Structure formats: C-alpha cells, structure tokens
C-alpha cells in the first residue's frame, strides 16, 4: 500500500513538472546589456516575450527602423514581441524565435533557466551551427 502511494505521488509530480517548468521563466527579465526589460508570458500554447521598457534610448527614436517589413519600420520597439513560439522540451524552451530590433533579424532560439536563476537566451543561424547566448536576470 505504501508503495502505491509513493508511486502515485511520483506520477503526480511527473505530470505537474512541465507546468511548473513552463511557469519558471515567466515574468520580467533584464537583458544582459541592461538596455531593456522583456516580459515573458503565455501566448496561447507557447511562451513569448515583449519589450516592456527600454532603458537606454536608441538612435532610431525607439522605432523598429531595421524591420525587414517596411510596414513595421515605424512601429515603436517598446511593446513589440521579440520572443515567439517557445515550447518546453527536454529541460529547456525550444522551437522559438528571437527577434533583434537592432538589426531586424530573427533567429532560431532556445531558453534555459540557469541554476543561478538567470535565463540563458541562445539564438542560432545555419541550423544551429553558429549560436550566440546572453544571460538575462530576473527583474
């Protein structure tokens, strides 16, 4: 009987682990260069992130002037979505995109909560051959 209770508890923990992991990165994050605050939260079935505050003004007057879509070049960067489509998979958030308003490019990306509480944001090109990472801190 005690084995069944222990096994049932392990089963419940296993079922709740993905939900707990998904909520682990939601909230406000300060970028590594201390230039912006990104709010990460649910967007339907995935997680996404928006710039909620720009801490260092840009030369472009806070506009998305490098966006590849000419119709979006006049939009304000503050409030724009820079993380999209992340799903929890094998201990990290994968299958997403990160948009860099400084150069107007999007990159395949993954997010991982580090043991020290920082968030590792990794963007890649060429199918993951070339990657660059930043560590964001919770704000």
CSV table of N, CA and C in Angstrom, one decimal:
chain,number,residue,atom,x,y,z
A,1,UNK,N,0.8,-1.2,0.0
A,1,UNK,CA,0.0,0.0,0.0
A,1,UNK,C,0.9,1.3,0.0
A,2,UNK,N,1.9,1.3,0.8
A,2,UNK,CA,2.8,2.4,0.8
A,2,UNK,C,3.5,2.6,-0.5
A,3,UNK,N,3.9,1.5,-1.2
A,3,UNK,CA,4.5,1.7,-2.5
A,3,UNK,C,3.5,2.3,-3.5
A,4,UNK,N,2.3,2.0,-3.4
A,4,UNK,CA,1.3,2.6,-4.3
A,4,UNK,C,1.2,4.1,-4.1
A,5,UNK,N,1.2,4.5,-2.8
A,5,UNK,CA,1.1,5.9,-2.5
A,5,UNK,C,2.3,6.7,-3.0
A,6,UNK,N,3.5,6.1,-2.8
A,6,UNK,CA,4.7,6.7,-3.3
A,6,UNK,C,4.7,6.8,-4.8
A,7,UNK,N,4.3,5.7,-5.5
A,7,UNK,CA,4.3,5.7,-7.0
A,7,UNK,C,3.2,6.7,-7.5
A,8,UNK,N,2.1,6.8,-6.8
A,8,UNK,CA,1.1,7.7,-7.2
A,8,UNK,C,1.6,9.1,-7.1
A,9,UNK,N,2.3,9.4,-6.0
A,9,UNK,CA,2.9,10.7,-5.8
A,9,UNK,C,3.9,11.1,-6.9
A,10,UNK,N,4.8,10.1,-7.2
A,10,UNK,CA,5.7,10.3,-8.3
A,10,UNK,C,5.0,10.6,-9.6
A,11,UNK,N,3.9,9.9,-9.9
A,11,UNK,CA,3.2,10.1,-11.1
A,11,UNK,C,2.6,11.5,-11.2
A,12,UNK,N,2.1,12.0,-10.0
A,12,UNK,CA,1.5,13.3,-10.0
A,12,UNK,C,2.6,14.4,-10.2
A,13,UNK,N,3.8,14.2,-9.6
A,13,UNK,CA,4.9,15.1,-9.8
A,13,UNK,C,5.3,15.1,-11.2
A,14,UNK,N,5.4,14.0,-11.8
A,14,UNK,CA,5.8,13.9,-13.2
A,14,UNK,C,4.8,14.7,-14.1
A,15,UNK,N,3.5,14.6,-13.8
A,15,UNK,CA,2.5,15.3,-14.6
A,15,UNK,C,2.6,16.8,-14.4
A,16,UNK,N,2.9,17.2,-13.2
A,16,UNK,CA,2.9,18.6,-12.9
A,16,UNK,C,4.3,19.3,-13.3
A,17,UNK,N,5.3,18.5,-13.6
A,17,UNK,CA,6.6,19.1,-13.9
A,17,UNK,C,6.6,20.0,-15.1
A,18,UNK,N,6.0,19.6,-16.2
A,18,UNK,CA,6.0,20.5,-17.3
A,18,UNK,C,5.4,21.8,-17.0
A,19,UNK,N,4.2,21.8,-16.3
A,19,UNK,CA,3.5,23.1,-16.0
A,19,UNK,C,4.4,23.9,-15.1
A,20,UNK,N,5.1,23.3,-14.1
A,20,UNK,CA,5.9,24.0,-13.2
A,20,UNK,C,7.1,24.6,-14.0
A,21,UNK,N,7.7,23.9,-14.8
A,21,UNK,CA,8.8,24.3,-15.6
A,21,UNK,C,8.4,25.5,-16.5
A,22,UNK,N,7.2,25.4,-17.1
A,22,UNK,CA,6.8,26.5,-18.0
A,22,UNK,C,6.6,27.8,-17.3
A,23,UNK,N,6.1,27.7,-16.0
A,23,UNK,CA,5.9,29.0,-15.3
A,23,UNK,C,7.3,29.5,-14.7
A,24,UNK,N,8.3,28.7,-14.8
A,24,UNK,CA,9.6,29.1,-14.2
A,24,UNK,C,10.2,30.3,-14.9
A,25,UNK,N,10.0,30.5,-16.1
A,25,UNK,CA,10.6,31.7,-16.8
A,25,UNK,C,9.7,32.8,-17.1
A,26,UNK,N,8.4,32.7,-16.7
A,26,UNK,CA,7.5,33.8,-16.9
A,26,UNK,C,7.9,34.9,-16.0
A,27,UNK,N,7.6,36.1,-16.4
A,27,UNK,CA,8.0,37.3,-15.6
A,27,UNK,C,8.8,38.3,-16.4
A,28,UNK,N,9.4,39.3,-15.7
A,28,UNK,CA,10.2,40.3,-16.3
A,28,UNK,C,11.7,40.0,-16.2
A,29,UNK,N,12.4,40.2,-17.3
A,29,UNK,CA,13.8,39.9,-17.4
A,29,UNK,C,14.5,41.1,-17.9
A,30,UNK,N,15.7,41.4,-17.3
A,30,UNK,CA,16.6,42.5,-17.8
A,30,UNK,C,17.6,41.9,-18.7
A,31,UNK,N,17.7,42.4,-19.9
A,31,UNK,CA,18.7,41.9,-20.9
A,31,UNK,C,20.1,42.0,-20.3
A,32,UNK,N,21.0,41.2,-20.9
A,32,UNK,CA,22.4,41.2,-20.4
A,32,UNK,C,23.1,42.6,-20.5
A,33,UNK,N,22.7,43.3,-21.6
A,33,UNK,CA,23.4,44.6,-21.7
A,33,UNK,C,22.6,45.8,-21.0
A,34,UNK,N,21.6,45.4,-20.2
A,34,UNK,CA,20.9,46.3,-19.3
A,34,UNK,C,20.2,47.4,-20.1
A,35,UNK,N,19.8,47.1,-21.4
A,35,UNK,CA,19.1,48.1,-22.2
A,35,UNK,C,17.6,48.0,-22.3
A,36,UNK,N,17.1,46.8,-21.9
A,36,UNK,CA,15.6,46.7,-22.0
A,36,UNK,C,15.1,45.6,-21.0
A,37,UNK,N,13.8,45.7,-20.7
A,37,UNK,CA,13.1,44.7,-19.9
A,37,UNK,C,12.2,44.0,-20.8
A,38,UNK,N,12.2,42.7,-20.7
A,38,UNK,CA,11.4,41.8,-21.5
A,38,UNK,C,10.4,41.0,-20.6
A,39,UNK,N,9.2,41.1,-20.9
A,39,UNK,CA,8.1,40.3,-20.1
A,39,UNK,C,7.8,39.1,-20.9
A,40,UNK,N,8.1,37.9,-20.2
A,40,UNK,CA,7.8,36.6,-20.8
A,40,UNK,C,6.5,36.1,-20.2
A,41,UNK,N,5.6,35.6,-21.1
A,41,UNK,CA,4.4,35.0,-20.6
A,41,UNK,C,3.8,34.1,-21.6
A,42,UNK,N,2.6,33.6,-21.3
A,42,UNK,CA,1.9,32.7,-22.2
A,42,UNK,C,1.3,33.5,-23.4
A,43,UNK,N,1.4,32.9,-24.6
A,43,UNK,CA,0.8,33.3,-25.8
A,43,UNK,C,0.1,32.1,-26.4
A,44,UNK,N,-1.1,31.8,-26.0
A,44,UNK,CA,-1.8,30.6,-26.5
A,44,UNK,C,-1.1,29.4,-25.9
A,45,UNK,N,-0.6,28.5,-26.8
A,45,UNK,CA,0.0,27.2,-26.3
A,45,UNK,C,1.5,27.4,-26.1
A,46,UNK,N,2.1,28.6,-26.4
A,46,UNK,CA,3.5,28.7,-26.3
A,46,UNK,C,3.8,29.9,-25.4
A,47,UNK,N,5.1,30.1,-25.2
A,47,UNK,CA,5.6,31.3,-24.4
A,47,UNK,C,6.1,32.3,-25.4
A,48,UNK,N,5.9,33.6,-25.1
A,48,UNK,CA,6.5,34.7,-25.9
A,48,UNK,C,7.0,35.8,-25.0
A,49,UNK,N,7.7,36.8,-25.5
A,49,UNK,CA,8.2,37.9,-24.7
A,49,UNK,C,8.1,39.2,-25.5
A,50,UNK,N,7.7,40.2,-24.8
A,50,UNK,CA,7.6,41.6,-25.3
A,50,UNK,C,8.6,42.5,-24.6
A,51,UNK,N,9.0,43.5,-25.3
A,51,UNK,CA,9.8,44.6,-24.7
A,51,UNK,C,8.8,45.5,-23.9
A,52,UNK,N,8.9,45.5,-22.6
A,52,UNK,CA,8.0,46.3,-21.8
A,52,UNK,C,8.6,47.7,-21.5
A,53,UNK,N,10.0,47.8,-21.5
A,53,UNK,CA,10.6,49.0,-21.2
A,53,UNK,C,12.0,49.1,-21.8
A,54,UNK,N,12.2,50.2,-22.4
A,54,UNK,CA,13.6,50.5,-23.0
A,54,UNK,C,14.3,51.4,-22.0
A,55,UNK,N,15.4,50.9,-21.5
A,55,UNK,CA,16.2,51.6,-20.5
A,55,UNK,C,17.3,52.6,-21.1
A,56,UNK,N,17.7,52.3,-22.3
A,56,UNK,CA,18.7,53.1,-23.0
A,56,UNK,C,18.1,53.5,-24.3
A,57,UNK,N,17.8,54.8,-24.5
A,57,UNK,CA,17.2,55.2,-25.8
A,57,UNK,C,18.1,54.8,-27.0
A,58,UNK,N,17.4,54.5,-28.1
A,58,UNK,CA,18.1,54.1,-29.3
A,58,UNK,C,18.2,55.3,-30.2
A,59,UNK,N,19.1,55.3,-31.2
A,59,UNK,CA,19.3,56.3,-32.1
A,59,UNK,C,18.1,56.5,-33.1
A,60,UNK,N,17.4,55.4,-33.2
A,60,UNK,CA,16.3,55.4,-34.1
A,60,UNK,C,15.0,55.9,-33.5
A,61,UNK,N,15.1,56.5,-32.3
A,61,UNK,CA,14.0,57.1,-31.7
A,61,UNK,C,12.9,56.1,-31.3
A,62,UNK,N,13.4,54.9,-30.8
A,62,UNK,CA,12.6,53.9,-30.3
A,62,UNK,C,11.7,53.2,-31.4
A,63,UNK,N,12.0,53.4,-32.6
A,63,UNK,CA,11.2,52.8,-33.7
A,63,UNK,C,12.0,51.6,-34.3
A,64,UNK,N,11.2,50.7,-34.9
A,64,UNK,CA,11.8,49.4,-35.4
A,64,UNK,C,12.2,49.6,-36.9
A,65,UNK,N,13.2,50.6,-37.1
A,65,UNK,CA,13.6,51.0,-38.4
A,65,UNK,C,14.3,49.9,-39.2
A,66,UNK,N,14.8,48.9,-38.5
A,66,UNK,CA,15.5,47.8,-39.3
A,66,UNK,C,14.7,46.6,-39.6
A,67,UNK,N,13.4,46.7,-39.3
A,67,UNK,CA,12.5,45.6,-39.6
A,67,UNK,C,12.5,45.3,-41.1
A,68,UNK,N,12.6,44.0,-41.5
A,68,UNK,CA,12.5,43.7,-42.9
A,68,UNK,C,11.2,44.0,-43.6
A,69,UNK,N,10.1,44.2,-42.8
A,69,UNK,CA,8.8,44.5,-43.3
A,69,UNK,C,8.7,46.1,-43.3
A,70,UNK,N,8.7,46.7,-44.4
A,70,UNK,CA,8.6,48.2,-44.5
A,70,UNK,C,7.4,48.8,-43.7
A,71,UNK,N,6.3,48.0,-43.7
A,71,UNK,CA,5.1,48.4,-43.0
A,71,UNK,C,5.3,48.5,-41.4
A,72,UNK,N,6.3,47.8,-40.9
A,72,UNK,CA,6.6,47.8,-39.5
A,72,UNK,C,7.7,48.7,-39.0
A,73,UNK,N,8.3,49.4,-39.9
A,73,UNK,CA,9.5,50.2,-39.6
A,73,UNK,C,9.2,51.4,-38.7
A,74,UNK,N,8.0,51.8,-38.7
A,74,UNK,CA,7.6,53.0,-37.9
A,74,UNK,C,7.0,52.6,-36.5
A,75,UNK,N,6.8,51.3,-36.3
A,75,UNK,CA,6.2,50.9,-35.0
A,75,UNK,C,7.2,51.1,-33.9
A,76,UNK,N,6.7,51.3,-32.7
A,76,UNK,CA,7.5,51.5,-31.5
A,76,UNK,C,8.1,50.2,-31.1
A,77,UNK,N,9.4,50.2,-30.7
A,77,UNK,CA,10.0,49.0,-30.3
A,77,UNK,C,9.5,48.5,-28.9
A,78,UNK,N,9.2,49.5,-28.1
A,78,UNK,CA,8.6,49.2,-26.8
A,78,UNK,C,7.2,48.6,-27.0
A,79,UNK,N,7.0,47.5,-26.5
A,79,UNK,CA,5.7,46.8,-26.7
A,79,UNK,C,5.8,45.7,-27.8
A,80,UNK,N,6.8,45.7,-28.6
A,80,UNK,CA,6.9,44.7,-29.7
A,80,UNK,C,7.3,43.4,-29.1
A,81,UNK,N,6.9,42.3,-29.8
A,81,UNK,CA,7.2,41.0,-29.4
A,81,UNK,C,8.6,40.6,-30.0
A,82,UNK,N,9.5,40.1,-29.1
A,82,UNK,CA,10.8,39.8,-29.5
A,82,UNK,C,11.1,38.3,-29.3
A,83,UNK,N,10.3,37.6,-28.6
A,83,UNK,CA,10.4,36.1,-28.4
A,83,UNK,C,9.0,35.5,-28.8
A,84,UNK,N,9.1,34.5,-29.6
A,84,UNK,CA,7.8,33.9,-30.0
A,84,UNK,C,8.0,32.3,-30.1
A,85,UNK,N,6.9,31.6,-29.8
A,85,UNK,CA,6.8,30.2,-30.2
A,85,UNK,C,7.6,29.2,-29.3
A,86,UNK,N,7.9,29.6,-28.1
A,86,UNK,CA,8.7,28.6,-27.3
A,86,UNK,C,7.8,27.6,-26.6
A,87,UNK,N,8.3,26.3,-26.7
A,87,UNK,CA,7.6,25.2,-26.0
A,87,UNK,C,8.7,24.5,-25.2
A,88,UNK,N,8.2,24.0,-24.0
A,88,UNK,CA,9.1,23.3,-23.1
A,88,UNK,C,9.4,21.9,-23.7
A,89,UNK,N,10.7,21.6,-23.8
A,89,UNK,CA,11.1,20.3,-24.4
A,89,UNK,C,12.5,20.0,-23.9
A,90,UNK,N,12.6,18.8,-23.2
A,90,UNK,CA,13.8,18.3,-22.7
A,90,UNK,C,14.6,19.3,-21.8
A,91,UNK,N,13.9,19.9,-20.9
A,91,UNK,CA,14.6,20.7,-19.9
A,91,UNK,C,14.8,22.2,-20.3
A,92,UNK,N,14.4,22.5,-21.5
A,92,UNK,CA,14.5,23.9,-21.9
A,92,UNK,C,13.4,24.3,-22.8
A,93,UNK,N,13.3,25.5,-23.2
A,93,UNK,CA,12.3,26.0,-24.1
A,93,UNK,C,12.9,26.1,-25.5
A,94,UNK,N,12.3,25.4,-26.4
A,94,UNK,CA,12.9,25.3,-27.8
A,94,UNK,C,11.8,25.7,-28.8
A,95,UNK,N,12.2,25.6,-30.0
A,95,UNK,CA,11.4,25.8,-31.2
A,95,UNK,C,10.9,27.2,-31.3
A,96,UNK,N,11.5,28.1,-30.7
A,96,UNK,CA,11.1,29.5,-30.8
A,96,UNK,C,12.0,30.4,-31.6
A,97,UNK,N,11.6,31.6,-31.7
A,97,UNK,CA,12.4,32.6,-32.5
A,97,UNK,C,12.7,33.8,-31.6
A,98,UNK,N,13.8,34.4,-31.7
A,98,UNK,CA,14.1,35.7,-31.1
A,98,UNK,C,14.4,36.7,-32.2
A,99,UNK,N,13.7,37.9,-32.0
A,99,UNK,CA,13.9,39.0,-33.0
A,99,UNK,C,14.8,40.1,-32.4
A,100,UNK,N,15.8,40.5,-33.2
A,100,UNK,CA,16.7,41.5,-32.7
A,100,UNK,C,16.3,42.8,-33.4
A,101,UNK,N,15.7,43.8,-32.8
A,101,UNK,CA,15.3,45.0,-33.4
A,101,UNK,C,16.5,45.9,-33.9
A,102,UNK,N,17.7,45.6,-33.3
A,102,UNK,CA,18.9,46.4,-33.7
A,102,UNK,C,19.3,46.1,-35.1
A,103,UNK,N,19.1,44.8,-35.6
A,103,UNK,CA,19.5,44.5,-36.9
A,103,UNK,C,18.3,44.0,-37.8
A,104,UNK,N,17.1,43.9,-37.2
A,104,UNK,CA,15.9,43.5,-38.0
A,104,UNK,C,15.9,42.0,-38.3
A,105,UNK,N,16.7,41.2,-37.7
A,105,UNK,CA,16.8,39.7,-38.0
A,105,UNK,C,16.1,38.9,-36.9
A,106,UNK,N,15.6,37.8,-37.3
A,106,UNK,CA,15.1,36.8,-36.4
A,106,UNK,C,16.0,35.5,-36.4
A,107,UNK,N,16.1,34.9,-35.3
A,107,UNK,CA,17.0,33.7,-35.1
A,107,UNK,C,16.2,32.6,-34.5
A,108,UNK,N,16.5,31.4,-34.9
A,108,UNK,CA,16.0,30.2,-34.1
A,108,UNK,C,16.6,30.3,-32.7
A,109,UNK,N,15.8,30.0,-31.7
A,109,UNK,CA,16.3,30.2,-30.4
A,109,UNK,C,15.8,29.2,-29.4
A,110,UNK,N,16.5,29.2,-28.2
A,110,UNK,CA,16.1,28.4,-27.1
A,110,UNK,C,16.4,29.1,-25.8
A,111,UNK,N,15.6,28.8,-24.8
A,111,UNK,CA,15.7,29.5,-23.5
A,111,UNK,C,15.9,28.4,-22.4
A,112,UNK,N,16.8,28.7,-21.5
A,112,UNK,CA,17.0,27.8,-20.4
A,112,UNK,C,17.2,28.5,-19.1
A,113,UNK,N,16.5,28.1,-18.1
A,113,UNK,CA,16.7,28.7,-16.7
A,113,UNK,C,18.0,28.1,-16.1
A,114,UNK,N,18.9,29.0,-15.8
A,114,UNK,CA,20.2,28.5,-15.2
A,114,UNK,C,20.0,28.3,-13.7
A,115,UNK,N,20.9,27.5,-13.1
A,115,UNK,CA,20.8,27.2,-11.7
A,115,UNK,C,20.9,28.5,-10.8
A,116,UNK,N,21.6,29.5,-11.3
A,116,UNK,CA,21.7,30.7,-10.5
A,116,UNK,C,20.5,31.6,-10.7
A,117,UNK,N,19.5,31.2,-11.4
A,117,UNK,CA,18.3,32.0,-11.6
A,117,UNK,C,18.3,32.9,-12.8
A,118,UNK,N,19.4,33.0,-13.5
A,118,UNK,CA,19.4,33.8,-14.7
A,118,UNK,C,18.8,32.9,-15.9
A,119,UNK,N,18.4,33.6,-16.9
A,119,UNK,CA,17.8,33.0,-18.1
A,119,UNK,C,18.8,33.0,-19.2
A,120,UNK,N,19.2,31.9,-19.8
A,120,UNK,CA,20.1,31.8,-20.9
A,120,UNK,C,19.3,31.9,-22.2
A,121,UNK,N,19.5,32.9,-23.0
A,121,UNK,CA,18.8,33.1,-24.2
A,121,UNK,C,19.8,32.8,-25.4
A,122,UNK,N,19.6,31.8,-26.2
A,122,UNK,CA,20.5,31.5,-27.2
A,122,UNK,C,19.8,31.6,-28.6
A,123,UNK,N,20.4,32.3,-29.5
A,123,UNK,CA,19.9,32.5,-30.8
A,123,UNK,C,20.9,31.8,-31.8
A,124,UNK,N,20.4,31.2,-32.8
A,124,UNK,CA,21.3,30.4,-33.7
A,124,UNK,C,20.9,30.7,-35.2
A,125,UNK,N,21.9,30.5,-36.1
A,125,UNK,CA,21.7,30.5,-37.5
A,125,UNK,C,22.3,29.3,-38.1
A,126,UNK,N,22.1,29.0,-39.4
A,126,UNK,CA,22.6,27.9,-40.1
A,126,UNK,C,22.3,26.6,-39.4
A,127,UNK,N,21.1,26.4,-39.0
A,127,UNK,CA,20.6,25.2,-38.4
A,127,UNK,C,21.3,24.9,-37.0
A,128,UNK,N,21.7,25.9,-36.3
A,128,UNK,CA,22.3,25.7,-35.0
A,128,UNK,C,23.8,25.6,-35.0
A,129,UNK,N,24.4,25.8,-36.2
A,129,UNK,CA,25.9,25.7,-36.2
A,129,UNK,C,26.5,26.9,-35.6
A,130,UNK,N,26.0,28.0,-35.8
A,130,UNK,CA,26.5,29.3,-35.2
A,130,UNK,C,25.5,29.8,-34.2
A,131,UNK,N,25.9,29.9,-32.9
A,131,UNK,CA,24.9,30.4,-31.9
A,131,UNK,C,25.6,31.4,-31.0
A,132,UNK,N,24.8,32.3,-30.5
A,132,UNK,CA,25.3,33.3,-29.5
A,132,UNK,C,24.3,33.3,-28.4
A,133,UNK,N,24.8,33.5,-27.2
A,133,UNK,CA,23.9,33.5,-26.0
A,133,UNK,C,24.1,34.7,-25.1
A,134,UNK,N,23.1,35.0,-24.4
A,134,UNK,CA,23.1,36.0,-23.3
A,134,UNK,C,22.5,35.5,-22.1
A,135,UNK,N,22.8,36.0,-20.9
A,135,UNK,CA,22.2,35.7,-19.7
A,135,UNK,C,21.4,36.9,-19.2
A,136,UNK,N,20.1,36.7,-19.1
A,136,UNK,CA,19.2,37.8,-18.6
A,136,UNK,C,18.9,37.5,-17.1
A,137,UNK,N,18.7,38.6,-16.4
A,137,UNK,CA,18.4,38.5,-14.9
A,137,UNK,C,17.0,38.9,-14.7
A,138,UNK,N,16.4,38.2,-13.7
A,138,UNK,CA,15.0,38.5,-13.3
A,138,UNK,C,14.9,39.9,-12.7
A,139,UNK,N,13.9,40.5,-13.1
A,139,UNK,CA,13.7,41.9,-12.6
A,139,UNK,C,12.4,42.0,-11.8
